[in-house]
Short mmCIF file of C-alpha atoms in Angstrom, two decimals:
data_model
loop_
_atom_site.label_atom_id
_atom_site.label_comp_id
_atom_site.label_asym_id
_atom_site.label_seq_id
_atom_site.Cartn_x
_atom_site.Cartn_y
_atom_site.Cartn_z
CA MET A 1 -259.57 -24.09 20.74
CA SER A 2 -259.50 -20.37 20.63
CA GLU A 3 -259.56 -18.57 17.24
CA SER A 4 -256.13 -17.16 16.82
CA ARG A 5 -256.85 -15.29 13.67
CA PRO A 6 -260.07 -14.66 11.66
CA VAL A 7 -261.17 -17.42 9.19
CA THR A 8 -260.81 -16.16 5.61
CA GLU A 9 -262.60 -17.26 2.55
CA THR A 10 -259.39 -18.97 1.36
CA ASP A 11 -259.49 -20.97 4.64
CA LEU A 12 -263.01 -22.14 3.81
CA HIS A 13 -261.94 -23.27 0.31
CA ALA A 14 -258.93 -24.98 1.74
CA TYR A 15 -261.19 -26.68 4.25
CA ALA A 16 -263.60 -27.89 1.51
CA ASP A 17 -260.70 -29.14 -0.56
CA GLY A 18 -259.02 -30.96 2.30
CA PHE A 19 -255.88 -28.91 2.25
CA LEU A 20 -255.83 -27.99 5.96
CA ASP A 21 -253.96 -29.68 8.72
CA ALA A 22 -255.74 -30.79 11.91
CA ALA A 23 -255.26 -27.43 13.63
CA GLY A 24 -256.58 -25.55 10.64
CA ARG A 25 -259.59 -27.88 10.33
CA GLU A 26 -260.43 -27.40 13.96
CA ARG A 27 -260.26 -23.58 13.62
CA VAL A 28 -262.57 -23.68 10.54
CA GLU A 29 -265.00 -26.00 12.12
CA ALA A 30 -265.25 -23.78 15.11
CA HIS A 31 -266.06 -20.91 12.77
CA LEU A 32 -268.54 -23.01 10.84
CA ALA A 33 -270.38 -23.98 14.02
CA ARG A 34 -271.07 -20.29 14.70
CA HIS A 35 -271.85 -19.35 11.09
CA PRO A 36 -274.59 -21.60 9.59
CA ASP A 37 -274.52 -19.72 6.24
CA ALA A 38 -270.89 -20.38 5.85
CA ALA A 39 -271.38 -23.98 6.89
CA ARG A 40 -274.10 -24.46 4.15
CA GLN A 41 -271.78 -22.81 1.61
CA VAL A 42 -268.90 -25.14 2.57
CA ALA A 43 -271.20 -28.18 2.48
CA ASP A 44 -272.38 -27.13 -0.98
CA TRP A 45 -268.82 -26.80 -2.23
CA GLN A 46 -268.01 -30.19 -0.92
CA ALA A 47 -271.02 -31.63 -2.59
CA GLN A 48 -269.89 -30.01 -5.84
CA ASN A 49 -266.48 -31.50 -5.47
CA ASP A 50 -267.92 -34.96 -5.02
CA GLY A 51 -270.32 -34.56 -7.88
CA LEU A 52 -267.56 -33.26 -10.24
CA ARG A 53 -265.24 -36.07 -9.30
CA ASP A 54 -268.05 -38.59 -9.87
CA ALA A 55 -268.98 -37.08 -13.15
CA PHE A 56 -265.53 -37.15 -14.70
CA ALA A 57 -263.91 -40.12 -13.03
CA PRO A 58 -265.11 -42.54 -15.73
CA TYR A 59 -263.05 -40.59 -18.29
CA ALA A 60 -259.75 -41.28 -16.49
CA ALA A 61 -259.19 -44.47 -18.36
CA ALA A 62 -256.54 -45.68 -20.80
CA ARG A 63 -257.76 -46.61 -24.29
CA PRO A 64 -256.21 -48.91 -26.85
CA SER A 65 -255.70 -45.84 -29.13
CA ASP A 66 -253.53 -44.19 -26.54
CA LEU A 67 -250.40 -45.85 -27.76
CA GLN A 68 -251.07 -44.61 -31.26
CA LEU A 69 -251.73 -41.16 -29.95
CA VAL A 70 -248.30 -40.93 -28.42
CA ALA A 71 -246.20 -43.12 -30.65
CA GLY A 72 -248.24 -43.52 -33.81
CA ARG A 73 -250.09 -41.43 -36.27
CA ARG A 74 -252.98 -39.11 -36.16
CA ALA A 75 -256.22 -40.15 -37.75
CA ASN A 76 -255.61 -37.69 -40.64
CA GLY A 77 -252.65 -39.71 -41.68
CA LYS A 78 -250.14 -37.07 -40.68
CA PRO A 79 -247.33 -38.72 -38.89
CA ALA A 80 -247.25 -37.37 -35.35
CA MET A 81 -244.04 -39.15 -34.45
CA PRO A 82 -242.28 -40.27 -37.61
CA ARG A 83 -239.14 -41.24 -35.81
CA PHE A 84 -240.89 -43.77 -33.66
CA ALA A 85 -240.96 -47.29 -34.97
CA VAL A 86 -243.46 -49.88 -34.14
CA ALA A 87 -241.02 -51.66 -31.96
CA ALA A 88 -240.68 -48.62 -29.77
CA ALA A 89 -244.41 -48.44 -29.52
CA ALA A 90 -244.49 -52.09 -28.52
CA ALA A 91 -241.99 -51.44 -25.77
CA LEU A 92 -244.20 -48.63 -24.55
CA VAL A 93 -247.07 -51.10 -24.18
CA PHE A 94 -245.11 -53.10 -21.74
CA LEU A 95 -243.90 -50.09 -19.87
CA LEU A 96 -247.36 -48.86 -19.46
CA GLY A 97 -248.50 -52.25 -18.39
CA GLY A 98 -246.34 -51.87 -15.41
CA LEU A 99 -247.16 -48.19 -14.86
CA ALA A 100 -250.84 -48.66 -14.78
CA GLY A 101 -251.59 -52.27 -14.26
CA HIS A 102 -255.28 -52.01 -14.31
CA PHE A 103 -255.31 -50.29 -17.56
CA GLY A 104 -253.23 -52.97 -19.12
CA PRO A 105 -255.90 -55.23 -20.44
CA MET A 106 -257.41 -52.36 -22.49
CA LEU A 107 -254.07 -51.62 -24.08
CA PHE A 108 -253.45 -55.20 -24.92
CA GLU A 109 -256.60 -55.48 -26.86
CA LYS A 110 -254.81 -54.49 -30.07
CA PRO A 111 -251.24 -55.23 -29.44
CA PRO A 112 -248.72 -54.11 -32.06
CA THR A 113 -246.12 -56.61 -33.06
CA VAL A 114 -244.16 -57.43 -29.91
CA THR A 115 -240.72 -58.87 -30.10
CA ALA A 116 -239.01 -60.76 -27.30
CA MET A 117 -236.75 -57.77 -26.48
CA ASP A 118 -239.63 -55.34 -26.23
CA ALA A 119 -240.77 -57.44 -23.29
CA LEU A 120 -237.46 -57.17 -21.50
CA PRO A 121 -238.14 -54.43 -19.01
CA HIS A 122 -241.49 -56.00 -18.19
CA GLU A 123 -239.89 -59.45 -17.61
CA ALA A 124 -237.11 -57.92 -15.63
CA ARG A 125 -239.51 -56.10 -13.36
CA ASN A 126 -241.54 -59.23 -12.72
CA ALA A 127 -238.44 -61.30 -11.98
CA TYR A 128 -237.26 -58.62 -9.55
CA LEU A 129 -240.61 -58.52 -7.82
CA ILE A 130 -240.85 -62.27 -7.50
CA TYR A 131 -237.33 -63.09 -6.46
CA ALA A 132 -235.79 -60.05 -4.75
CA SER A 133 -238.34 -60.40 -1.99
CA GLU A 134 -237.42 -63.99 -1.30
CA VAL A 135 -235.62 -64.22 1.99
CA ARG A 136 -234.37 -67.76 2.05
CA HIS A 137 -234.42 -68.79 -1.58
CA PRO A 138 -233.76 -65.81 -3.66
CA VAL A 139 -231.48 -67.74 -6.05
CA GLU A 140 -230.89 -71.28 -7.16
CA VAL A 141 -227.09 -71.08 -6.95
CA PHE A 142 -225.42 -68.94 -4.36
CA ALA A 143 -222.39 -66.82 -4.72
CA ASP A 144 -220.15 -69.33 -3.02
CA GLN A 145 -220.43 -71.41 -6.31
CA GLU A 146 -219.91 -68.49 -8.61
CA ALA A 147 -217.83 -70.41 -11.13
CA HIS A 148 -220.44 -73.15 -11.39
CA LEU A 149 -223.17 -70.55 -11.70
CA ALA A 150 -221.43 -68.81 -14.64
CA ARG A 151 -220.74 -72.12 -16.43
CA TRP A 152 -224.30 -73.37 -15.92
CA LEU A 153 -226.10 -70.32 -17.03
CA GLY A 154 -223.65 -69.71 -19.88
CA LYS A 155 -224.45 -73.15 -21.18
CA ARG A 156 -228.21 -72.73 -20.90
CA LEU A 157 -228.13 -69.35 -22.73
CA ALA A 158 -225.51 -70.61 -25.14
CA ILE A 159 -223.13 -67.79 -24.12
CA ASP A 160 -219.47 -68.75 -24.25
CA ASP A 161 -217.63 -67.48 -21.19
CA LEU A 162 -220.49 -65.84 -19.42
CA LYS A 163 -219.14 -63.58 -16.80
CA VAL A 164 -221.05 -62.73 -13.64
CA PRO A 165 -220.63 -58.97 -13.21
CA ASP A 166 -218.64 -57.88 -10.21
CA LEU A 167 -220.32 -54.98 -8.52
CA THR A 168 -218.36 -54.87 -5.32
CA THR A 169 -216.68 -51.56 -6.29
CA ILE A 170 -220.13 -49.92 -6.20
CA GLY A 171 -221.16 -51.61 -2.99
CA PHE A 172 -223.18 -54.57 -4.23
CA LYS A 173 -222.25 -58.15 -3.42
CA LEU A 174 -223.39 -61.15 -5.47
CA VAL A 175 -226.15 -63.11 -3.87
CA GLY A 176 -226.28 -65.71 -6.60
CA GLY A 177 -228.36 -66.51 -9.69
CA ARG A 178 -230.99 -68.44 -11.33
CA LEU A 179 -232.34 -69.72 -14.55
CA LEU A 180 -235.66 -68.30 -15.64
CA PRO A 181 -237.78 -68.13 -18.74
CA VAL A 182 -237.81 -64.80 -20.64
CA THR A 183 -240.46 -64.85 -23.34
CA ASP A 184 -240.08 -68.67 -23.67
CA ARG A 185 -236.28 -68.75 -23.83
CA PRO A 186 -233.85 -69.44 -21.01
CA GLY A 187 -232.68 -66.32 -19.29
CA ALA A 188 -230.22 -65.73 -16.45
CA LEU A 189 -230.98 -63.64 -13.37
CA PHE A 190 -228.11 -62.45 -11.13
CA MET A 191 -228.97 -60.94 -7.81
CA TYR A 192 -226.94 -58.52 -5.78
CA GLU A 193 -227.30 -57.05 -2.33
CA ASP A 194 -225.77 -53.94 -0.61
CA GLU A 195 -224.78 -53.76 2.99
CA THR A 196 -228.28 -52.68 3.94
CA GLY A 197 -229.81 -55.63 2.29
CA ARG A 198 -231.18 -53.72 -0.68
CA ARG A 199 -231.32 -55.95 -3.80
CA VAL A 200 -230.88 -55.32 -7.44
CA THR A 201 -231.18 -57.91 -10.25
CA VAL A 202 -229.45 -58.20 -13.51
CA LEU A 203 -231.28 -60.14 -16.22
CA VAL A 204 -229.62 -61.54 -19.30
CA ALA A 205 -231.79 -62.78 -22.13
CA ARG A 206 -231.49 -63.98 -25.68
CA ASN A 207 -232.45 -61.48 -28.32
CA GLU A 208 -233.33 -62.97 -31.69
CA GLU A 209 -233.27 -59.81 -33.64
CA ASN A 210 -229.62 -58.92 -33.40
CA ARG A 211 -229.94 -55.16 -33.02
CA THR A 212 -228.39 -52.75 -30.62
CA THR A 213 -229.89 -50.01 -28.60
CA SER A 214 -228.84 -47.34 -26.19
CA PHE A 215 -229.69 -47.49 -22.55
CA ARG A 216 -233.35 -47.30 -21.92
CA PHE A 217 -235.22 -46.68 -18.79
CA ALA A 218 -238.47 -47.99 -17.43
CA ALA A 219 -240.17 -47.24 -14.09
CA ALA A 220 -243.22 -48.59 -12.42
CA ASN A 221 -244.34 -48.28 -8.86
CA GLY A 222 -240.93 -47.44 -7.52
CA VAL A 223 -239.24 -50.28 -9.30
CA GLU A 224 -236.82 -49.02 -11.93
CA THR A 225 -235.20 -50.79 -14.81
CA PHE A 226 -232.44 -49.86 -17.10
CA TYR A 227 -232.08 -52.09 -20.10
CA TRP A 228 -230.25 -52.29 -23.32
CA ILE A 229 -229.67 -54.62 -26.16
CA ASP A 230 -226.29 -55.53 -27.37
CA GLY A 231 -226.42 -57.71 -30.47
CA ASP A 232 -228.08 -61.01 -29.80
CA LEU A 233 -228.30 -60.39 -26.02
CA GLY A 234 -230.55 -58.18 -23.95
CA TYR A 235 -229.73 -56.89 -20.53
CA ALA A 236 -231.88 -55.36 -17.72
CA VAL A 237 -230.82 -54.00 -14.39
CA THR A 238 -233.71 -53.61 -11.95
CA GLY A 239 -234.01 -52.31 -8.50
CA ASP A 240 -235.79 -50.12 -5.95
CA ILE A 241 -232.90 -47.78 -5.44
CA SER A 242 -232.08 -44.30 -6.76
CA ARG A 243 -231.91 -43.89 -10.48
CA GLU A 244 -228.42 -42.59 -10.28
CA ARG A 245 -227.31 -45.58 -8.38
CA LEU A 246 -229.06 -47.92 -10.74
CA GLN A 247 -227.55 -46.29 -13.72
CA GLN A 248 -224.18 -46.66 -12.23
CA ILE A 249 -224.80 -50.36 -11.88
CA ALA A 250 -226.07 -50.62 -15.34
CA GLU A 251 -223.03 -48.88 -16.74
CA GLU A 252 -220.75 -51.11 -14.69
CA CYS A 253 -222.49 -54.25 -16.05
CA TYR A 254 -222.33 -52.88 -19.59
CA ARG A 255 -218.56 -52.50 -19.14
CA GLN A 256 -218.15 -55.99 -17.85
CA PHE A 257 -220.33 -57.92 -20.16
CA PRO A 258 -218.41 -58.93 -23.23
CA THR A 259 -219.57 -57.26 -26.43
CA MET B 1 -238.39 -37.17 -13.96
CA SER B 2 -234.98 -36.85 -15.38
CA GLN B 3 -234.10 -37.47 -18.92
CA SER B 4 -233.27 -41.03 -19.99
CA PRO B 5 -229.58 -41.48 -19.79
CA ASP B 6 -227.63 -42.54 -22.77
CA PRO B 7 -224.09 -43.25 -21.77
CA HIS B 8 -223.24 -44.66 -25.22
CA GLY B 9 -223.96 -41.48 -27.03
CA THR B 10 -226.45 -41.99 -29.80
CA GLU B 11 -227.89 -45.49 -30.47
CA ALA B 12 -224.83 -47.46 -31.36
CA GLY B 13 -225.21 -49.57 -34.40
CA SER B 14 -228.69 -48.46 -35.20
CA GLY B 15 -227.46 -46.35 -38.10
CA ARG B 16 -229.47 -43.38 -36.84
CA GLU B 17 -227.86 -40.08 -37.61
CA GLY B 18 -228.37 -36.41 -36.80
CA ALA B 19 -230.25 -35.42 -33.71
CA PRO B 20 -229.94 -37.73 -30.78
CA SER B 21 -232.97 -39.97 -30.28
CA PRO B 22 -235.50 -38.36 -27.78
CA PRO B 23 -235.47 -39.57 -24.27
CA PHE B 24 -237.44 -42.76 -24.17
CA SER B 25 -239.10 -42.19 -20.88
CA PHE B 26 -240.66 -38.96 -22.11
CA ASP B 27 -243.15 -40.75 -24.28
CA ALA B 28 -243.87 -43.31 -21.53
CA GLU B 29 -244.59 -40.47 -19.15
CA ILE B 30 -247.02 -38.88 -21.47
CA LEU B 31 -248.65 -42.20 -22.21
CA ALA B 32 -249.12 -42.81 -18.46
CA LEU B 33 -250.63 -39.35 -18.00
CA LEU B 34 -253.21 -39.83 -20.72
CA PRO B 35 -256.04 -41.18 -18.57
CA GLN B 36 -255.90 -38.17 -16.17
CA LEU B 37 -255.37 -35.74 -19.08
CA ARG B 38 -258.44 -37.33 -20.73
CA ARG B 39 -260.48 -36.68 -17.59
CA TYR B 40 -259.22 -33.11 -17.37
CA SER B 41 -259.95 -32.56 -21.06
CA ARG B 42 -263.52 -33.84 -20.75
CA SER B 43 -264.04 -31.76 -17.64
CA LEU B 44 -263.12 -28.63 -19.54
CA THR B 45 -265.14 -29.26 -22.60
CA ARG B 46 -268.77 -29.79 -23.46
CA SER B 47 -268.67 -32.98 -25.43
CA ASP B 48 -266.76 -36.16 -25.92
CA ALA B 49 -265.66 -35.07 -29.38
CA GLU B 50 -264.43 -31.75 -28.20
CA SER B 51 -262.60 -33.47 -25.42
CA GLU B 52 -260.75 -35.88 -27.65
CA ASP B 53 -259.73 -33.09 -29.97
CA LEU B 54 -258.27 -31.20 -27.08
CA LEU B 55 -256.51 -34.22 -25.78
CA GLN B 56 -254.96 -34.98 -29.20
CA ASP B 57 -253.87 -31.42 -29.64
CA CYS B 58 -252.33 -31.44 -26.19
CA VAL B 59 -250.38 -34.68 -26.83
CA GLU B 60 -249.18 -33.39 -30.15
CA LYS B 61 -248.03 -30.15 -28.62
CA ALA B 62 -246.34 -31.91 -25.74
CA LEU B 63 -244.46 -34.21 -28.09
CA SER B 64 -243.43 -31.49 -30.49
CA HIS B 65 -242.37 -29.19 -27.66
CA ARG B 66 -240.53 -31.82 -25.71
CA ARG B 67 -237.31 -29.82 -25.99
CA GLN B 68 -238.94 -27.11 -23.97
CA TRP B 69 -239.68 -29.50 -21.13
CA ARG B 70 -236.99 -28.74 -18.53
CA GLY B 71 -237.17 -32.11 -16.77
CA ALA B 72 -239.39 -30.63 -14.00
CA ASN B 73 -242.83 -31.83 -13.15
CA ILE B 74 -244.12 -33.27 -16.43
CA ARG B 75 -247.58 -33.60 -15.10
CA ALA B 76 -247.95 -29.92 -14.34
CA TRP B 77 -246.39 -29.17 -17.65
CA ALA B 78 -248.93 -31.29 -19.52
CA TYR B 79 -251.78 -29.70 -17.67
CA ARG B 80 -250.40 -26.34 -18.51
CA ILE B 81 -250.34 -27.10 -22.25
CA MET B 82 -253.85 -28.42 -22.19
CA THR B 83 -255.22 -25.50 -20.23
CA ASN B 84 -253.56 -22.99 -22.51
CA LEU B 85 -254.83 -24.81 -25.64
CA HIS B 86 -258.33 -24.74 -24.23
CA LEU B 87 -258.33 -21.16 -23.12
CA ASN B 88 -256.78 -19.98 -26.31
CA ALA B 89 -259.34 -21.71 -28.45
CA ARG B 90 -261.98 -19.27 -27.09
CA ARG B 91 -263.60 -18.13 -30.22
CA ALA B 92 -263.66 -21.41 -32.03
CA VAL B 93 -265.45 -23.13 -29.21
CA ALA B 94 -267.82 -20.28 -28.39
CA ARG B 95 -269.60 -20.93 -31.67
CA ARG B 96 -270.06 -24.64 -31.03
CA PRO B 97 -273.39 -25.88 -29.70
CA SER B 98 -273.37 -27.28 -26.17
CA VAL B 99 -274.17 -30.80 -25.29
CA GLY B 100 -276.73 -32.24 -27.70
CA ILE B 101 -279.59 -34.34 -26.50
CA GLU B 102 -278.01 -37.68 -27.34
CA GLU B 103 -274.75 -36.82 -25.72
CA ALA B 104 -276.37 -35.65 -22.61
CA GLU B 105 -278.14 -39.04 -22.31
CA ASN B 106 -274.86 -40.78 -22.88
CA LEU B 107 -273.21 -38.75 -20.19
CA VAL B 108 -275.86 -39.86 -17.71
CA GLU B 109 -275.42 -43.52 -18.78
CA SER B 110 -271.68 -43.63 -18.77
CA ALA B 111 -271.44 -42.12 -15.32
CA PRO B 112 -271.66 -44.21 -12.12
CA PRO B 113 -275.26 -44.67 -11.14
CA SER B 114 -275.31 -42.78 -7.79
CA ASP B 115 -277.50 -39.79 -8.86
CA PRO B 116 -277.52 -39.33 -12.64
CA LEU B 117 -280.05 -36.51 -12.62
CA ALA B 118 -278.05 -34.45 -10.16
CA ARG B 119 -274.91 -35.13 -12.00
CA ASN B 120 -276.39 -34.09 -15.26
CA GLN B 121 -277.55 -30.90 -13.68
CA LEU B 122 -274.14 -30.23 -12.42
CA VAL B 123 -272.51 -30.81 -15.67
CA GLN B 124 -275.04 -28.51 -17.34
CA ALA B 125 -274.35 -25.85 -14.75
CA LEU B 126 -270.68 -26.24 -15.38
CA ASN B 127 -271.13 -25.39 -19.01
CA THR B 128 -272.38 -21.92 -18.03
CA LEU B 129 -269.07 -21.07 -16.22
CA PRO B 130 -266.45 -18.83 -17.71
CA LYS B 131 -263.65 -21.01 -18.92
CA GLU B 132 -260.95 -19.62 -16.69
CA ALA B 133 -263.05 -20.20 -13.56
CA ARG B 134 -264.04 -23.68 -14.78
CA ALA B 135 -260.38 -24.62 -15.41
CA VAL B 136 -259.46 -23.64 -11.83
CA LEU B 137 -262.30 -25.56 -10.32
CA MET B 138 -261.51 -28.65 -12.35
CA LEU B 139 -257.81 -28.52 -11.52
CA VAL B 140 -258.62 -28.33 -7.84
CA ALA B 141 -261.76 -30.46 -7.38
CA VAL B 142 -261.26 -33.14 -10.01
CA GLU B 143 -257.51 -33.21 -10.62
CA GLY B 144 -256.49 -32.70 -7.07
CA HIS B 145 -253.94 -29.95 -7.56
CA THR B 146 -253.09 -27.55 -4.76
CA TYR B 147 -253.80 -23.87 -5.19
CA GLN B 148 -250.07 -23.20 -5.63
CA GLU B 149 -249.83 -25.82 -8.31
CA VAL B 150 -252.76 -24.34 -10.05
CA ALA B 151 -251.18 -20.91 -9.98
CA GLU B 152 -248.05 -22.42 -11.57
CA ILE B 153 -250.06 -24.24 -14.21
CA LEU B 154 -251.94 -21.13 -15.18
CA ASP B 155 -249.07 -18.79 -14.58
CA VAL B 156 -251.23 -16.47 -12.55
CA PRO B 157 -250.88 -15.15 -9.01
CA ILE B 158 -252.40 -17.39 -6.33
CA GLY B 159 -254.93 -14.49 -5.50
CA THR B 160 -256.31 -14.90 -9.03
CA VAL B 161 -256.62 -18.66 -8.57
CA MET B 162 -258.64 -18.06 -5.32
CA SER B 163 -260.94 -15.52 -6.87
CA ARG B 164 -261.64 -17.73 -9.93
CA LEU B 165 -262.23 -20.73 -7.63
CA SER B 166 -264.61 -18.65 -5.59
CA ARG B 167 -266.33 -17.34 -8.64
CA ALA B 168 -266.82 -20.85 -10.08
CA ARG B 169 -268.22 -22.21 -6.89
CA GLN B 170 -270.54 -19.33 -6.34
CA LEU B 171 -271.86 -19.53 -9.87
CA LEU B 172 -272.45 -23.26 -9.67
CA ARG B 173 -274.17 -22.89 -6.35
CA GLU B 174 -276.52 -20.21 -7.78
CA LYS B 175 -277.23 -22.22 -10.93
CA LEU B 176 -277.97 -25.43 -9.03
CA ALA B 177 -280.17 -23.62 -6.53
CA ALA B 178 -282.13 -22.01 -9.33
CA GLU B 179 -282.61 -25.19 -11.30
CA ASN B 180 -285.51 -27.54 -10.83
CA VAL B 181 -285.53 -29.04 -14.18
CA ILE B 182 -282.86 -30.71 -16.21
CA HIS B 183 -281.95 -28.99 -19.41
CA LEU B 184 -280.92 -31.62 -21.92
CA ARG B 185 -280.17 -28.61 -24.23
CA SER B 186 -278.56 -25.82 -22.42
CA PRO B 187 -280.09 -22.41 -23.30
CA ARG B 188 -277.14 -21.04 -25.21
#
């Protein structure tokens, strides 16, 4: 490889930091082969990088107090976030559990009071991950028995007149549904599929607290969930699709579910 | 990340009045960033205590300035807040003692066991760098930002980023080459 232009100090830094493409690396390596001082310098920089990363890597860990730091109070008793209730903090725990799985155990050492509904996005995500990837048995009852599906799940969740949302107007066809436990109570999972085979799930669960929330959003590893609580029921729409599309689905479900 | 949508307006039925509730995802994003912010904070400062102070100040500022966040890269925004807090606290920190003997030992013990002596030497050398140069080196080497990102975080031209990076590396090199002993207490 001929040296098309002189190697600058910026090139050397970029080489040490791994920011160059193959051609750039080749150009710099040719230069370093002819300039031993520069080669030693770059090697030292790389050793510094390694040493620094090693030295500070152990600090990149979540701590049980993190939640308090964001949602709770400072040690001096001054409320950092007075408008945030414990319940919101608890929901954050679950959110983070998904966002950073390996930090989860640390956070759960001192769990705040967790209600069934705070677990909703977490449960919805798990259900999506387990069932949406099933090719042959994604659901227990398929869409061809939709009326039966609605009656059956309605009965198990004690919802009169449970309607299976119709998402065909936004391009998602019902695959079917299944019964599943959501924090120890029966929950209903509906699965939909678009023409390219991408799936979204709609989870309906009992909420014991009888409160109502706005739409909320949780994301972890590309899987996104919109959820909301409407009286004694909680809903979560989960999928690996664009947030705009998912929100559209969530709004459509909200419109169709009886309030 | 975009703001959390709220198609129903404010929280229906929750009885909350006044300002709309803040976007829920904002707090989750900050929470998820805490581990790397903690690492960055520790890499800028000389002790665990100083580091936790900086982290707390950063989180508090991020939360109280959430309205200023324009929905762009929240990670760069958080790094920017922390860097500014740290650089602006110049005088207060200059008076502080550097790593004490017990902390220095703890540092060695808490780090992975590859070469604790060399690492301690490196960290000591780091404490002699000008803050601006140190911040650039940490953002690049430890936090993995590109030079362009660092320029945006620090709000300086990229040429300044490169000269600070160069300075930090050169100073570290000289320091490490000169040192044959480990200073558990740095000289100043």
